[in-house]
């Protein structure tokens, strides 16, 4: 439920899903959704994951092939800058809160379950245009997660990963190790 894109329909968060997965799975898994810093990486490892998958956080990196204005919107956003659309279709998507997503919610309230009423707003071509051409964060419905609350800059991928690993190591070797003494 913490992720961007399609979080499912059950609204169960990662803080519960991860230890459940660790109990039930016999294969390695990675945590996906709502992860953006080393503290969270350490927590995911503690709950049983072998690593993490970053979506929204990698969107706000120097190498991400999206318009700089979208990256700026991610930095400016916070943990409350998303909303869930297409719930009436049982195809929930977590998206950036903007004029386009507000319009989808308005139409959905009037015409629940009718994709034809919102298709002109949610179609992928609008998303592509915002990300690749205009950089207009307001004119399309585009996936991102509440992890925006942790995004403060647009580092390189190398800087992001090294920083997260360093922070996770500090938590594991520092705070957590001290608690075991």
Tab-separated table of C-alpha atoms in Angstrom:
chain	number	residue	atom	x	y	z
A	1	UNK	CA	0.000	0.000	0.000
A	2	UNK	CA	2.999	2.279	0.540
A	3	UNK	CA	4.063	2.135	-3.070
A	4	UNK	CA	3.412	4.347	-6.043
A	5	UNK	CA	1.624	2.985	-9.055
A	6	UNK	CA	-0.688	0.120	-8.214
A	7	UNK	CA	-0.689	-0.510	-4.442
A	8	UNK	CA	-3.392	-3.164	-4.527
A	9	UNK	CA	-6.831	-3.022	-3.031
A	10	UNK	CA	-6.280	-4.154	0.571
A	11	UNK	CA	-4.558	-1.058	2.049
A	12	UNK	CA	-2.118	-3.109	4.132
A	13	UNK	CA	1.208	-1.342	4.652
A	14	UNK	CA	4.772	-2.616	4.399
A	15	UNK	CA	5.389	-2.463	8.138
A	16	UNK	CA	3.020	-5.426	8.432
A	17	UNK	CA	3.509	-7.079	5.036
A	18	UNK	CA	7.280	-7.489	5.412
A	19	UNK	CA	7.311	-9.662	8.543
A	20	UNK	CA	4.393	-11.658	7.126
A	21	UNK	CA	6.413	-12.254	3.946
A	22	UNK	CA	9.445	-13.292	6.008
A	23	UNK	CA	7.319	-15.884	7.814
A	24	UNK	CA	5.594	-17.254	4.740
A	25	UNK	CA	8.189	-17.149	1.972
A	26	UNK	CA	10.987	-19.658	1.530
A	27	UNK	CA	12.721	-17.617	-1.177
A	28	UNK	CA	14.555	-14.303	-0.870
A	29	UNK	CA	12.451	-11.202	-1.424
A	30	UNK	CA	12.914	-7.443	-1.665
A	31	UNK	CA	10.773	-4.748	-0.112
A	32	UNK	CA	9.085	-2.450	-2.562
A	33	UNK	CA	7.116	0.659	-1.753
A	34	UNK	CA	7.778	3.678	0.380
A	35	UNK	CA	11.529	3.164	0.751
A	36	UNK	CA	13.799	6.152	0.312
A	37	UNK	CA	16.617	6.193	2.864
A	38	UNK	CA	19.107	4.047	4.730
A	39	UNK	CA	17.073	3.847	7.915
A	40	UNK	CA	14.305	2.197	5.950
A	41	UNK	CA	16.797	-0.110	4.237
A	42	UNK	CA	18.031	-1.226	7.671
A	43	UNK	CA	14.446	-1.750	8.845
A	44	UNK	CA	13.589	-3.822	5.770
A	45	UNK	CA	16.664	-5.988	6.302
A	46	UNK	CA	15.680	-6.410	9.959
A	47	UNK	CA	12.203	-7.533	8.916
A	48	UNK	CA	13.605	-10.204	6.597
A	49	UNK	CA	14.057	-8.628	3.168
A	50	UNK	CA	17.274	-9.197	1.231
A	51	UNK	CA	17.142	-5.683	-0.178
A	52	UNK	CA	14.854	-2.949	-1.436
A	53	UNK	CA	13.366	-1.784	-4.700
A	54	UNK	CA	13.169	1.971	-5.241
A	55	UNK	CA	10.722	3.496	-7.695
A	56	UNK	CA	9.805	7.079	-6.886
A	57	UNK	CA	13.158	7.682	-5.193
A	58	UNK	CA	15.057	6.720	-8.359
A	59	UNK	CA	12.821	9.024	-10.393
A	60	UNK	CA	14.482	11.916	-8.545
A	61	UNK	CA	18.037	11.067	-9.633
A	62	UNK	CA	20.273	12.776	-12.158
A	63	UNK	CA	20.145	9.795	-14.519
A	64	UNK	CA	16.368	9.312	-14.518
A	65	UNK	CA	15.129	9.905	-18.079
A	66	UNK	CA	12.334	12.282	-17.101
A	67	UNK	CA	11.923	16.049	-17.345
A	68	UNK	CA	13.685	18.078	-14.636
A	69	UNK	CA	10.400	19.757	-13.683
A	70	UNK	CA	8.974	16.376	-12.660
A	71	UNK	CA	12.064	15.804	-10.507
A	72	UNK	CA	11.555	19.244	-8.961
A	73	UNK	CA	7.931	18.339	-8.178
A	74	UNK	CA	9.140	15.211	-6.374
A	75	UNK	CA	11.593	17.241	-4.281
A	76	UNK	CA	8.939	19.862	-3.509
A	77	UNK	CA	6.316	17.247	-2.635
A	78	UNK	CA	5.844	15.603	0.726
A	79	UNK	CA	4.263	12.459	2.140
A	80	UNK	CA	0.812	14.000	1.570
A	81	UNK	CA	1.347	14.856	-2.094
A	82	UNK	CA	-0.282	11.730	-3.524
A	83	UNK	CA	-3.777	10.400	-3.814
A	84	UNK	CA	-5.455	7.181	-4.884
A	85	UNK	CA	-7.421	7.139	-8.124
A	86	UNK	CA	-9.338	4.442	-10.017
A	87	UNK	CA	-10.480	2.726	-6.821
A	88	UNK	CA	-13.955	2.336	-8.280
A	89	UNK	CA	-12.386	0.262	-11.068
A	90	UNK	CA	-10.580	-2.022	-8.594
A	91	UNK	CA	-7.372	-0.869	-10.304
A	92	UNK	CA	-6.172	1.609	-7.682
A	93	UNK	CA	-3.234	3.790	-8.639
A	94	UNK	CA	-1.264	6.069	-6.313
A	95	UNK	CA	-0.501	9.275	-8.192
A	96	UNK	CA	0.839	12.782	-7.735
A	97	UNK	CA	-1.870	15.032	-6.292
A	98	UNK	CA	-2.616	17.652	-8.925
A	99	UNK	CA	-5.422	19.180	-11.004
A	100	UNK	CA	-5.645	16.130	-13.271
A	101	UNK	CA	-5.932	13.624	-10.416
A	102	UNK	CA	-8.486	15.848	-8.671
A	103	UNK	CA	-10.558	15.769	-11.869
A	104	UNK	CA	-10.336	11.965	-12.030
A	105	UNK	CA	-11.624	11.707	-8.459
A	106	UNK	CA	-14.459	14.127	-9.215
A	107	UNK	CA	-15.537	12.141	-12.279
A	108	UNK	CA	-15.129	8.808	-10.471
A	109	UNK	CA	-17.463	10.008	-7.726
A	110	UNK	CA	-20.114	10.791	-10.344
A	111	UNK	CA	-19.479	7.728	-12.557
A	112	UNK	CA	-17.936	4.940	-10.441
A	113	UNK	CA	-16.434	2.044	-12.369
A	114	UNK	CA	-16.663	3.748	-15.760
A	115	UNK	CA	-13.191	3.896	-17.295
A	116	UNK	CA	-14.557	5.575	-20.419
A	117	UNK	CA	-15.372	8.674	-18.328
A	118	UNK	CA	-11.772	9.118	-17.092
A	119	UNK	CA	-9.711	7.516	-19.864
A	120	UNK	CA	-8.978	10.845	-21.546
A	121	UNK	CA	-7.225	11.955	-18.334
A	122	UNK	CA	-5.505	8.721	-17.217
A	123	UNK	CA	-4.221	7.490	-20.579
A	124	UNK	CA	-0.493	6.867	-20.771
A	125	UNK	CA	0.128	9.359	-23.556
A	126	UNK	CA	-0.588	12.214	-21.133
A	127	UNK	CA	1.936	10.775	-18.675
A	128	UNK	CA	4.547	10.401	-21.441
A	129	UNK	CA	4.051	13.972	-22.605
A	130	UNK	CA	4.548	15.343	-19.079
A	131	UNK	CA	7.622	13.213	-18.430
A	132	UNK	CA	9.329	13.486	-21.805
A	133	UNK	CA	8.207	16.773	-23.337
A	134	UNK	CA	6.551	19.449	-21.239
A	135	UNK	CA	7.601	18.711	-17.660
A	136	UNK	CA	4.154	19.892	-16.585
A	137	UNK	CA	3.487	18.140	-13.268
A	138	UNK	CA	-0.151	19.304	-13.227
A	139	UNK	CA	-1.558	18.187	-16.579
A	140	UNK	CA	-1.429	14.396	-16.273
A	141	UNK	CA	-2.023	11.587	-13.824
A	142	UNK	CA	1.373	10.078	-12.982
A	143	UNK	CA	2.512	7.515	-10.466
A	144	UNK	CA	4.652	8.408	-7.481
A	145	UNK	CA	4.711	7.500	-3.840
A	146	UNK	CA	4.532	9.163	-0.452
A	147	UNK	CA	8.277	8.577	-0.149
A	148	UNK	CA	8.425	12.105	-1.588
A	149	UNK	CA	8.477	13.149	2.065
A	150	UNK	CA	12.073	11.879	2.194
A	151	UNK	CA	13.273	13.311	-1.115
A	152	UNK	CA	15.318	16.452	-0.570
A	153	UNK	CA	17.639	16.421	-3.578
A	154	UNK	CA	18.363	14.926	-6.987
A	155	UNK	CA	21.607	12.971	-6.519
A	156	UNK	CA	23.236	10.608	-8.972
A	157	UNK	CA	22.198	6.966	-8.630
A	158	UNK	CA	25.641	6.179	-7.260
A	159	UNK	CA	25.371	8.906	-4.614
A	160	UNK	CA	21.883	7.756	-3.631
A	161	UNK	CA	22.794	4.092	-3.250
A	162	UNK	CA	26.097	4.732	-1.478
A	163	UNK	CA	24.373	7.177	0.889
A	164	UNK	CA	21.570	4.728	1.676
A	165	UNK	CA	23.973	1.855	2.303
A	166	UNK	CA	26.175	4.043	4.488
A	167	UNK	CA	23.186	5.212	6.514
A	168	UNK	CA	21.887	1.624	6.872
A	169	UNK	CA	25.312	0.437	8.053
A	170	UNK	CA	25.454	3.242	10.609
A	171	UNK	CA	22.032	2.277	11.969
A	172	UNK	CA	22.847	-1.432	12.108
A	173	UNK	CA	26.348	-1.042	13.562
A	174	UNK	CA	25.468	1.898	15.795
A	175	UNK	CA	21.995	2.227	17.209
A	176	UNK	CA	20.926	-1.408	16.763
A	177	UNK	CA	24.233	-2.841	17.966
A	178	UNK	CA	24.069	-0.653	21.086
A	179	UNK	CA	20.620	-2.013	21.875
A	180	UNK	CA	22.013	-5.561	21.966
A	181	UNK	CA	24.602	-4.834	24.631
